[in-house]
PDB file of C-alpha atoms in Angstrom:
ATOM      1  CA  UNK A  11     153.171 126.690 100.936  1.00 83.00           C
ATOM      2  CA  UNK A  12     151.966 125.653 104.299  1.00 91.00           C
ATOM      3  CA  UNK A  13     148.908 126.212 105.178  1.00 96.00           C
ATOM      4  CA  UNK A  14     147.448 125.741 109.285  1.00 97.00           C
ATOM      5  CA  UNK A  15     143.532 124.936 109.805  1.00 98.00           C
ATOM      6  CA  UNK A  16     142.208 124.781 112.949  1.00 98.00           C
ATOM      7  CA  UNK A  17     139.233 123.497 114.006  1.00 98.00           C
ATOM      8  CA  UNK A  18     137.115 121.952 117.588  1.00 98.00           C
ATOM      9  CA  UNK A  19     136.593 125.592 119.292  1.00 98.00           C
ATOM     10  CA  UNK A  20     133.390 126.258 121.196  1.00 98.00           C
ATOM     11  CA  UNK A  21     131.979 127.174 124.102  1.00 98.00           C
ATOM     12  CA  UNK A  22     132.167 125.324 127.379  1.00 98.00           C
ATOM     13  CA  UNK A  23     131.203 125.232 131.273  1.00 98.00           C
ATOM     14  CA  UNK A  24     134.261 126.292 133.748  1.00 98.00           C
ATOM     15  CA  UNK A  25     135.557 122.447 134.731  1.00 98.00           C
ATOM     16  CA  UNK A  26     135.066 120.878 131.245  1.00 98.00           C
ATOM     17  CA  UNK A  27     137.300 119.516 128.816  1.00 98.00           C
ATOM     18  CA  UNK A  28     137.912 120.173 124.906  1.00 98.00           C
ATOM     19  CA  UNK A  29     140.386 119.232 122.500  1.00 98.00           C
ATOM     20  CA  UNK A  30     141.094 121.647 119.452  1.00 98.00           C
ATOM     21  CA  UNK A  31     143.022 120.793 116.240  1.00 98.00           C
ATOM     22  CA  UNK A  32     145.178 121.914 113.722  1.00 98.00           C
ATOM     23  CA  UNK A  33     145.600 120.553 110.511  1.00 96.00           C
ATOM     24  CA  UNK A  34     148.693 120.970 108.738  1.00 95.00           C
ATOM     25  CA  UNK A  35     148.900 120.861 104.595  1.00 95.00           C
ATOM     26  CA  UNK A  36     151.688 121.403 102.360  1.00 92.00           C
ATOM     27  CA  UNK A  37     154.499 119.951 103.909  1.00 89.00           C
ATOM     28  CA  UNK A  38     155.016 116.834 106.525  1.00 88.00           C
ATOM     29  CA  UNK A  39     154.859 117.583 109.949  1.00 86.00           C
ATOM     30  CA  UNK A  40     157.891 116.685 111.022  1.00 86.00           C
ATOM     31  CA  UNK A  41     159.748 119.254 109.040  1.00 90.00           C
ATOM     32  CA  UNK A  42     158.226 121.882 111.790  1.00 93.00           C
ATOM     33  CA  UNK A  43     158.777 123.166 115.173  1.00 95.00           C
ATOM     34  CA  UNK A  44     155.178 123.639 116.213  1.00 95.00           C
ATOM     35  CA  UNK A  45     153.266 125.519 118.721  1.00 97.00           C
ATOM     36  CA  UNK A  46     149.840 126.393 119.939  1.00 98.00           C
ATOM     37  CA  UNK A  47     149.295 130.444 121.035  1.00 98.00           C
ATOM     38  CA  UNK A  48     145.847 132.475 122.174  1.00 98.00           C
ATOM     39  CA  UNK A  49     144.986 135.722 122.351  1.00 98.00           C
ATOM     40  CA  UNK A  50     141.705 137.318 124.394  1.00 97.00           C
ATOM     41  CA  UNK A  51     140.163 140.377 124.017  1.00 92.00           C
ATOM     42  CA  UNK A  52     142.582 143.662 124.861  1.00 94.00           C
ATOM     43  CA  UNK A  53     145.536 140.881 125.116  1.00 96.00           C
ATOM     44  CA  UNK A  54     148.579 139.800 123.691  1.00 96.00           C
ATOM     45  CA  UNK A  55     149.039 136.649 121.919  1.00 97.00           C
ATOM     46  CA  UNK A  56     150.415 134.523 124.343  1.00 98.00           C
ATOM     47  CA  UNK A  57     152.754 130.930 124.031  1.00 98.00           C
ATOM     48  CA  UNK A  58     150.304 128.300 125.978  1.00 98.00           C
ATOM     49  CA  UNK A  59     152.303 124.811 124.561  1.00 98.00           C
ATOM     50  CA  UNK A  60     155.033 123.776 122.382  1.00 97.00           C
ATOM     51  CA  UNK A  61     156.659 120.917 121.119  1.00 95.00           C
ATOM     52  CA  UNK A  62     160.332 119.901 122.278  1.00 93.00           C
ATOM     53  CA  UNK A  63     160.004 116.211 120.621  1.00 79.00           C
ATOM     54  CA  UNK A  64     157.381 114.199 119.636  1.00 69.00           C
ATOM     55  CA  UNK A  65     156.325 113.560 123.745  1.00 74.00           C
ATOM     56  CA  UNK A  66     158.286 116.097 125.029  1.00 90.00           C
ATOM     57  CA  UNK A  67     156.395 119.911 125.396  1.00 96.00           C
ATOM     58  CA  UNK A  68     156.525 123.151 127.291  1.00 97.00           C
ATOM     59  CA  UNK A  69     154.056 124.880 128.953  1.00 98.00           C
ATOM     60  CA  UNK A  70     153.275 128.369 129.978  1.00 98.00           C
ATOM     61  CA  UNK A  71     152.583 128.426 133.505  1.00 98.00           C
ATOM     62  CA  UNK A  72     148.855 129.188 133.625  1.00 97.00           C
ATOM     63  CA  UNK A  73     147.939 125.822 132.109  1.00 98.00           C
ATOM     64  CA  UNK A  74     150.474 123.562 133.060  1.00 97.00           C
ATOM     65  CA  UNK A  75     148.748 120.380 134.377  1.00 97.00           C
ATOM     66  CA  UNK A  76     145.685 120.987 132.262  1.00 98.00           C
ATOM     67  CA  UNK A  77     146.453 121.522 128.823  1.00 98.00           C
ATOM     68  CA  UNK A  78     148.282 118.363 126.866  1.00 97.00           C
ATOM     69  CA  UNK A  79     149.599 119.511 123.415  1.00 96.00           C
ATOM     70  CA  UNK A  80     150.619 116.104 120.836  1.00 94.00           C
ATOM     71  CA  UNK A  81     151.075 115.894 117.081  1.00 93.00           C
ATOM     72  CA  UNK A  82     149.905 113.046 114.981  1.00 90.00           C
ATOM     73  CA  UNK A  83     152.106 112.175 111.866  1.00 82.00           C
ATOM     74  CA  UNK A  84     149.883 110.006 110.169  1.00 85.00           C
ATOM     75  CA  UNK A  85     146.872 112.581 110.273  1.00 82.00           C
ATOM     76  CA  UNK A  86     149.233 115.625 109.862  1.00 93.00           C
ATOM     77  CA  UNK A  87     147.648 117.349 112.687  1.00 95.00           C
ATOM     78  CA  UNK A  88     148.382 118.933 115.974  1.00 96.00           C
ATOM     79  CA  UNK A  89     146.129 118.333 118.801  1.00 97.00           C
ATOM     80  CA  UNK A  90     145.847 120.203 122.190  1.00 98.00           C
ATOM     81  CA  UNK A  91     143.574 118.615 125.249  1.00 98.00           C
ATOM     82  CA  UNK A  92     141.849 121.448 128.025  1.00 98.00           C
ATOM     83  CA  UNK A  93     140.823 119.431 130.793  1.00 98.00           C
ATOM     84  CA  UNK A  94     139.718 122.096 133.787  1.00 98.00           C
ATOM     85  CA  UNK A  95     138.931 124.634 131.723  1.00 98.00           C
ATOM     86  CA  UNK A  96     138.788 127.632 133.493  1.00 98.00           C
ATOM     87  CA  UNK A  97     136.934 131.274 132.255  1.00 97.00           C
ATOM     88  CA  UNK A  98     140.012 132.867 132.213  1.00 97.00           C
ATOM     89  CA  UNK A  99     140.760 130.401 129.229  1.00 98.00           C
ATOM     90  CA  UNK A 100     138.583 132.093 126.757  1.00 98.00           C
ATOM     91  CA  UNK A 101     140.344 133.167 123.474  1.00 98.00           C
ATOM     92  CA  UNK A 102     141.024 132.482 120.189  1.00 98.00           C
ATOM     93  CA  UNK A 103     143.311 129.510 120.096  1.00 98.00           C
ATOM     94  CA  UNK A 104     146.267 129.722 117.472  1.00 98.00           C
ATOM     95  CA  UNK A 105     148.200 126.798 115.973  1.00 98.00           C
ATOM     96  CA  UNK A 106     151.706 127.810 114.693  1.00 98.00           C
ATOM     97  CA  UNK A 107     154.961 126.294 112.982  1.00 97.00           C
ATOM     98  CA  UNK A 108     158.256 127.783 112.053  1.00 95.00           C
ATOM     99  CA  UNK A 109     160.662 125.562 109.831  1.00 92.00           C
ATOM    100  CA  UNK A 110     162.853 123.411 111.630  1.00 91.00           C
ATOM    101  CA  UNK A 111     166.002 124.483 110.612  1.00 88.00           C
ATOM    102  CA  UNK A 112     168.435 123.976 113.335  1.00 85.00           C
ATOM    103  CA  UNK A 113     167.450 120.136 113.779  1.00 86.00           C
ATOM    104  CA  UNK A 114     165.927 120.434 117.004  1.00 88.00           C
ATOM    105  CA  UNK A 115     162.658 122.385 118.657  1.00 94.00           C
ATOM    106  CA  UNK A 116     162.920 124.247 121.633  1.00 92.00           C
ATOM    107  CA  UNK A 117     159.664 124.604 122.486  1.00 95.00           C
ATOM    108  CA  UNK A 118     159.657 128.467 122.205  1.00 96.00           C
ATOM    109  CA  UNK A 119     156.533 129.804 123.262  1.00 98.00           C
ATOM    110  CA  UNK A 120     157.307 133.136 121.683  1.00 97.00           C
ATOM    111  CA  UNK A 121     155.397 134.391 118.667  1.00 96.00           C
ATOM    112  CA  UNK A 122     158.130 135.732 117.394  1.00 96.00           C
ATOM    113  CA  UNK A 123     159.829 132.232 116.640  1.00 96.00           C
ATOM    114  CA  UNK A 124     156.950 131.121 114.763  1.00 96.00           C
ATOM    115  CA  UNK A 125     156.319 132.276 111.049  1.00 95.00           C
ATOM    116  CA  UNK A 126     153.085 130.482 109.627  1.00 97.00           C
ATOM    117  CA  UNK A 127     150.013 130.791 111.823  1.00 98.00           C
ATOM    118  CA  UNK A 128     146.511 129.384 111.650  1.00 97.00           C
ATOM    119  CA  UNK A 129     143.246 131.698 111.675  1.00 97.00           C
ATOM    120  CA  UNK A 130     142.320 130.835 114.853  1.00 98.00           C
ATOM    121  CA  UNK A 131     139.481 128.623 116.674  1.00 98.00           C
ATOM    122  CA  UNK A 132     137.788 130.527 119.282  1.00 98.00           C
ATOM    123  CA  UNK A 133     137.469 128.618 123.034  1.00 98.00           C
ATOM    124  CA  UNK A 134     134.693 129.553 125.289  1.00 98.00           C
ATOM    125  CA  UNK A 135     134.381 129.013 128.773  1.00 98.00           C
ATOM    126  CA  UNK A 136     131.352 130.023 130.909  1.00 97.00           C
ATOM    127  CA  UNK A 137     131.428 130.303 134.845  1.00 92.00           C
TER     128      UNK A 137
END
């Protein structure tokens, strides 16, 4: 069974940059479309990045330009930069995957698409 861990969250000054992880166990990486979601307070869970190809992502558009998502096969992990972190950032930070079955990602960034999720890692940023 898969199972997501991810790790790196704290808490940060507006401006700053932090890179969160996700470690992926039961299965090899590339057998997965993956994605990385948040959710704040009162919110929905919302798509932020997600993987087309190994170089190739989509963004939503409120951190496109800042946030870099990238996978690692060797370490079985998914990575996501935050350079210009901004307060409006702060959430709990999601790492998902959803079997790829079709032979090809699409970089949904709906939850709906994805099936195994992560606990979370919670992202802080201070004004």
């Amino acid at each position: 069974q898969l199972r997501l861990v991810e790790s790196g969250g704290t808490s940060v000054e507006s401006g700053g940059t932090l890179e969160i992880s996700c470690e992926v166990f039961g299965a090899p990486l590339g057998r997965f479309c993956l994605g990385w979601f948040r959710q704040a307070p009162g919110k929905e869970r919302e798509g932020v990045a997600a993987l087309i190809r190994e170089k190739t992502a989509k963004y939503s558009e409120s951190v496109e330009g800042r946030f870099t998502i990238s996978q690692s096969n060797t370490k079985r992990a998914l990575y996501l930069r935050m350079n210009d972190l901004k307060p409006e950032d702060t959430a709990m930070y999601f790492c998902a995957a959803a079997e790829n079955i079709r032979g090809y990602c699409s970089g949904s960034l709906k939850q709906y698409d994805y099936y195994d999720w992560g606990q979370g890692t919670q992202v802080t940023v201070s004004s």
